[in-house]
mmCIF file of C-alpha atoms in Angstrom:
data_model
loop_
_atom_site.group_PDB
_atom_site.id
_atom_site.type_symbol
_atom_site.label_atom_id
_atom_site.label_comp_id
_atom_site.label_asym_id
_atom_site.label_seq_id
_atom_site.Cartn_x
_atom_site.Cartn_y
_atom_site.Cartn_z
ATOM 1 C CA UNK A 1 1.447 -31.029 5.737
ATOM 2 C CA UNK A 2 -1.647 -31.798 3.436
ATOM 3 C CA UNK A 3 -5.158 -33.239 4.041
ATOM 4 C CA UNK A 4 -7.544 -34.973 1.660
ATOM 5 C CA UNK A 5 -11.111 -33.621 1.466
ATOM 6 C CA UNK A 6 -13.778 -35.898 0.554
ATOM 7 C CA UNK A 7 -17.038 -34.348 -0.899
ATOM 8 C CA UNK A 8 -19.839 -34.745 1.796
ATOM 9 C CA UNK A 9 -22.682 -33.222 -0.200
ATOM 10 C CA UNK A 10 -24.114 -32.824 -3.677
ATOM 11 C CA UNK A 11 -23.822 -29.577 -5.272
ATOM 12 C CA UNK A 12 -21.287 -27.052 -6.709
ATOM 13 C CA UNK A 13 -20.199 -25.188 -3.737
ATOM 14 C CA UNK A 14 -17.460 -27.700 -3.276
ATOM 15 C CA UNK A 15 -16.179 -29.474 -0.249
ATOM 16 C CA UNK A 16 -14.157 -27.674 2.404
ATOM 17 C CA UNK A 17 -11.935 -28.929 4.963
ATOM 18 C CA UNK A 18 -13.022 -28.371 8.578
ATOM 19 C CA UNK A 19 -11.823 -25.412 10.383
ATOM 20 C CA UNK A 20 -10.631 -27.219 13.397
ATOM 21 C CA UNK A 21 -8.691 -29.783 10.909
ATOM 22 C CA UNK A 22 -7.021 -26.747 9.228
ATOM 23 C CA UNK A 23 -5.873 -25.117 12.693
ATOM 24 C CA UNK A 24 -4.508 -28.682 13.609
ATOM 25 C CA UNK A 25 -2.456 -28.762 10.230
ATOM 26 C CA UNK A 26 -0.958 -25.028 10.703
ATOM 27 C CA UNK A 27 0.025 -25.884 14.384
ATOM 28 C CA UNK A 28 1.795 -29.125 13.025
ATOM 29 C CA UNK A 29 3.486 -27.097 10.367
ATOM 30 C CA UNK A 30 4.776 -24.415 12.888
ATOM 31 C CA UNK A 31 6.604 -27.242 14.421
ATOM 32 C CA UNK A 32 8.602 -27.446 11.070
ATOM 33 C CA UNK A 33 9.817 -23.749 11.259
ATOM 34 C CA UNK A 34 13.333 -24.832 10.797
ATOM 35 C CA UNK A 35 13.004 -25.425 7.035
ATOM 36 C CA UNK A 36 14.719 -22.984 4.415
ATOM 37 C CA UNK A 37 11.745 -23.017 2.058
ATOM 38 C CA UNK A 38 11.745 -19.896 -0.010
ATOM 39 C CA UNK A 39 8.483 -18.380 -1.173
ATOM 40 C CA UNK A 40 10.069 -15.356 -2.706
ATOM 41 C CA UNK A 41 9.566 -16.718 -6.298
ATOM 42 C CA UNK A 42 7.047 -14.441 -8.338
ATOM 43 C CA UNK A 43 7.131 -11.207 -9.257
ATOM 44 C CA UNK A 44 4.720 -8.411 -7.794
ATOM 45 C CA UNK A 45 3.841 -5.197 -8.878
ATOM 46 C CA UNK A 46 1.509 -2.292 -8.468
ATOM 47 C CA UNK A 47 2.193 -1.244 -12.203
ATOM 48 C CA UNK A 48 -0.291 -2.671 -14.621
ATOM 49 C CA UNK A 49 1.470 -4.854 -17.256
ATOM 50 C CA UNK A 50 1.090 -3.995 -20.929
ATOM 51 C CA UNK A 51 -0.496 -6.700 -23.285
ATOM 52 C CA UNK A 52 -3.578 -7.255 -21.318
ATOM 53 C CA UNK A 53 -7.180 -7.619 -22.935
ATOM 54 C CA UNK A 54 -10.014 -5.980 -21.014
ATOM 55 C CA UNK A 55 -11.897 -8.401 -18.818
ATOM 56 C CA UNK A 56 -14.604 -7.673 -16.206
ATOM 57 C CA UNK A 57 -15.871 -11.059 -15.620
ATOM 58 C CA UNK A 58 -14.430 -14.780 -15.570
ATOM 59 C CA UNK A 59 -16.757 -17.799 -15.871
ATOM 60 C CA UNK A 60 -15.659 -21.031 -14.411
ATOM 61 C CA UNK A 61 -17.874 -24.000 -15.680
ATOM 62 C CA UNK A 62 -16.711 -27.368 -14.564
ATOM 63 C CA UNK A 63 -19.987 -29.216 -14.500
ATOM 64 C CA UNK A 64 -23.662 -28.399 -14.699
ATOM 65 C CA UNK A 65 -23.777 -28.080 -10.853
ATOM 66 C CA UNK A 66 -20.220 -26.859 -10.216
ATOM 67 C CA UNK A 67 -20.055 -23.242 -11.689
ATOM 68 C CA UNK A 68 -18.511 -20.267 -10.215
ATOM 69 C CA UNK A 69 -17.808 -16.670 -11.656
ATOM 70 C CA UNK A 70 -15.410 -13.761 -10.689
ATOM 71 C CA UNK A 71 -16.230 -9.959 -11.323
ATOM 72 C CA UNK A 72 -13.860 -7.409 -11.308
ATOM 73 C CA UNK A 73 -14.388 -4.545 -8.908
ATOM 74 C CA UNK A 74 -12.406 -1.389 -9.367
ATOM 75 C CA UNK A 75 -13.056 -0.207 -5.883
ATOM 76 C CA UNK A 76 -11.491 -3.234 -4.425
ATOM 77 C CA UNK A 77 -9.104 -3.414 -7.153
ATOM 78 C CA UNK A 78 -9.691 -7.164 -7.251
ATOM 79 C CA UNK A 79 -11.948 -10.103 -8.242
ATOM 80 C CA UNK A 80 -14.973 -10.965 -6.335
ATOM 81 C CA UNK A 81 -16.396 -14.712 -6.217
ATOM 82 C CA UNK A 82 -19.637 -15.710 -6.828
ATOM 83 C CA UNK A 83 -20.901 -19.520 -6.973
ATOM 84 C CA UNK A 84 -23.935 -21.333 -8.429
ATOM 85 C CA UNK A 85 -26.929 -22.446 -6.384
ATOM 86 C CA UNK A 86 -26.560 -26.071 -7.528
ATOM 87 C CA UNK A 87 -30.032 -26.353 -9.041
ATOM 88 C CA UNK A 88 -31.027 -26.839 -12.548
ATOM 89 C CA UNK A 89 -31.336 -23.277 -13.093
ATOM 90 C CA UNK A 90 -28.049 -21.596 -12.465
ATOM 91 C CA UNK A 91 -28.089 -18.630 -10.155
ATOM 92 C CA UNK A 92 -25.149 -17.283 -8.762
ATOM 93 C CA UNK A 93 -24.875 -15.912 -4.981
ATOM 94 C CA UNK A 94 -21.825 -14.209 -3.241
ATOM 95 C CA UNK A 95 -19.240 -16.587 -1.796
ATOM 96 C CA UNK A 96 -18.213 -15.668 1.595
ATOM 97 C CA UNK A 97 -15.268 -16.461 3.883
ATOM 98 C CA UNK A 98 -16.411 -18.810 6.622
ATOM 99 C CA UNK A 99 -14.204 -17.245 9.101
ATOM 100 C CA UNK A 100 -15.104 -13.473 8.745
ATOM 101 C CA UNK A 101 -18.448 -13.378 6.595
ATOM 102 C CA UNK A 102 -16.807 -11.102 3.955
ATOM 103 C CA UNK A 103 -17.222 -11.859 0.308
ATOM 104 C CA UNK A 104 -14.004 -13.754 -1.195
ATOM 105 C CA UNK A 105 -11.921 -11.500 -3.217
ATOM 106 C CA UNK A 106 -8.523 -11.564 -4.601
ATOM 107 C CA UNK A 107 -6.231 -9.240 -6.560
ATOM 108 C CA UNK A 108 -5.155 -11.948 -8.929
ATOM 109 C CA UNK A 109 -7.164 -14.466 -10.446
ATOM 110 C CA UNK A 110 -5.093 -17.219 -12.129
ATOM 111 C CA UNK A 111 -6.327 -19.878 -14.501
ATOM 112 C CA UNK A 112 -4.024 -22.984 -14.975
ATOM 113 C CA UNK A 113 -4.500 -25.153 -18.113
ATOM 114 C CA UNK A 114 -3.593 -28.618 -16.574
ATOM 115 C CA UNK A 115 -3.927 -32.152 -17.895
ATOM 116 C CA UNK A 116 -6.402 -34.458 -15.581
ATOM 117 C CA UNK A 117 -6.288 -37.886 -15.166
ATOM 118 C CA UNK A 118 -9.561 -39.412 -13.572
ATOM 119 C CA UNK A 119 -8.502 -41.983 -11.013
ATOM 120 C CA UNK A 120 -12.041 -42.691 -9.736
ATOM 121 C CA UNK A 121 -15.412 -40.826 -9.548
ATOM 122 C CA UNK A 122 -14.565 -37.682 -7.558
ATOM 123 C CA UNK A 123 -10.718 -38.451 -7.561
ATOM 124 C CA UNK A 124 -8.701 -36.428 -10.255
ATOM 125 C CA UNK A 125 -5.162 -36.208 -10.371
ATOM 126 C CA UNK A 126 -3.802 -32.869 -11.920
ATOM 127 C CA UNK A 127 -0.432 -33.465 -13.317
ATOM 128 C CA UNK A 128 1.718 -30.524 -11.989
ATOM 129 C CA UNK A 129 4.654 -32.591 -11.077
ATOM 130 C CA UNK A 130 8.226 -30.954 -11.157
ATOM 131 C CA UNK A 131 9.376 -30.049 -14.802
ATOM 132 C CA UNK A 132 6.050 -29.081 -16.319
ATOM 133 C CA UNK A 133 5.328 -25.992 -18.081
ATOM 134 C CA UNK A 134 1.681 -25.072 -19.421
ATOM 135 C CA UNK A 135 -0.470 -22.222 -20.525
ATOM 136 C CA UNK A 136 -2.665 -20.275 -18.467
ATOM 137 C CA UNK A 137 -4.386 -16.963 -17.715
ATOM 138 C CA UNK A 138 -3.881 -14.214 -15.453
ATOM 139 C CA UNK A 139 -6.526 -11.644 -14.421
ATOM 140 C CA UNK A 140 -5.520 -8.388 -12.720
ATOM 141 C CA UNK A 141 -6.615 -4.902 -12.697
ATOM 142 C CA UNK A 142 -9.710 -5.637 -14.996
ATOM 143 C CA UNK A 143 -7.259 -7.120 -17.755
ATOM 144 C CA UNK A 144 -6.732 -10.610 -18.953
ATOM 145 C CA UNK A 145 -3.279 -11.977 -19.940
ATOM 146 C CA UNK A 146 -2.112 -15.034 -21.295
ATOM 147 C CA UNK A 147 0.704 -16.620 -19.385
ATOM 148 C CA UNK A 148 2.431 -19.757 -18.585
ATOM 149 C CA UNK A 149 2.869 -21.691 -15.284
ATOM 150 C CA UNK A 150 6.027 -23.714 -14.564
ATOM 151 C CA UNK A 151 7.235 -26.105 -12.009
ATOM 152 C CA UNK A 152 10.739 -26.290 -13.913
ATOM 153 C CA UNK A 153 13.767 -25.995 -11.693
ATOM 154 C CA UNK A 154 15.499 -22.755 -11.807
ATOM 155 C CA UNK A 155 18.999 -21.753 -10.515
ATOM 156 C CA UNK A 156 17.558 -21.660 -6.808
ATOM 157 C CA UNK A 157 16.249 -25.051 -7.162
ATOM 158 C CA UNK A 158 19.226 -26.529 -8.619
ATOM 159 C CA UNK A 159 21.687 -25.029 -6.247
ATOM 160 C CA UNK A 160 19.949 -25.487 -3.014
ATOM 161 C CA UNK A 161 18.014 -28.653 -3.741
ATOM 162 C CA UNK A 162 14.860 -26.922 -2.367
ATOM 163 C CA UNK A 163 11.754 -26.373 -4.483
ATOM 164 C CA UNK A 164 9.773 -23.214 -4.769
ATOM 165 C CA UNK A 165 5.883 -22.599 -5.522
ATOM 166 C CA UNK A 166 4.811 -22.613 -9.058
ATOM 167 C CA UNK A 167 6.145 -19.893 -11.319
ATOM 168 C CA UNK A 168 3.927 -17.668 -13.493
ATOM 169 C CA UNK A 169 5.558 -16.607 -16.500
ATOM 170 C CA UNK A 170 4.609 -14.088 -19.486
ATOM 171 C CA UNK A 171 4.729 -15.303 -23.023
ATOM 172 C CA UNK A 172 8.470 -14.890 -23.233
ATOM 173 C CA UNK A 173 9.091 -16.743 -20.217
ATOM 174 C CA UNK A 174 10.139 -13.895 -17.734
ATOM 175 C CA UNK A 175 8.232 -13.673 -14.443
ATOM 176 C CA UNK A 176 4.619 -12.175 -14.975
ATOM 177 C CA UNK A 177 3.837 -9.305 -12.492
ATOM 178 C CA UNK A 178 1.298 -10.416 -10.048
ATOM 179 C CA UNK A 179 -0.618 -7.450 -8.245
ATOM 180 C CA UNK A 180 0.467 -7.383 -4.725
ATOM 181 C CA UNK A 181 -2.207 -8.604 -2.307
#
């Protein structure tokens, strides 16, 4: 199941689904546990891939009042998220998980280059339909890698008729190894 989130406030921290609504969706989805959806699609490896470029920070600028940055922390072996304060003078602060109060961090940070179509103010369609393949960037272990993302059908999709999540590929079209986490 999916849900639409409408922006309620001005500012760059984004809109979030209410936790009670997330719980209701999760409970509804558990009723559909008989599906044969296979999430095992991407490659995961502790080994740091060759060909990366050192990177310790990734800045995400969507609009003046919607900015974030990620910094690599070797102690976490992951990327820590910061968001702007939504004022004229950009000031970043720690972005925390509303459920546990801890700073948001991930082992992998993926940036996808996706064609966008403005449907209406604050409604943007991102073209990630089946059969697409475009460029992206993967950040892991303090390194940045040029990758591709793909929604193209592989052998699994063709033989089962079921879809799997987006695939992350290296420049030669092989699965890109994400850091486990």
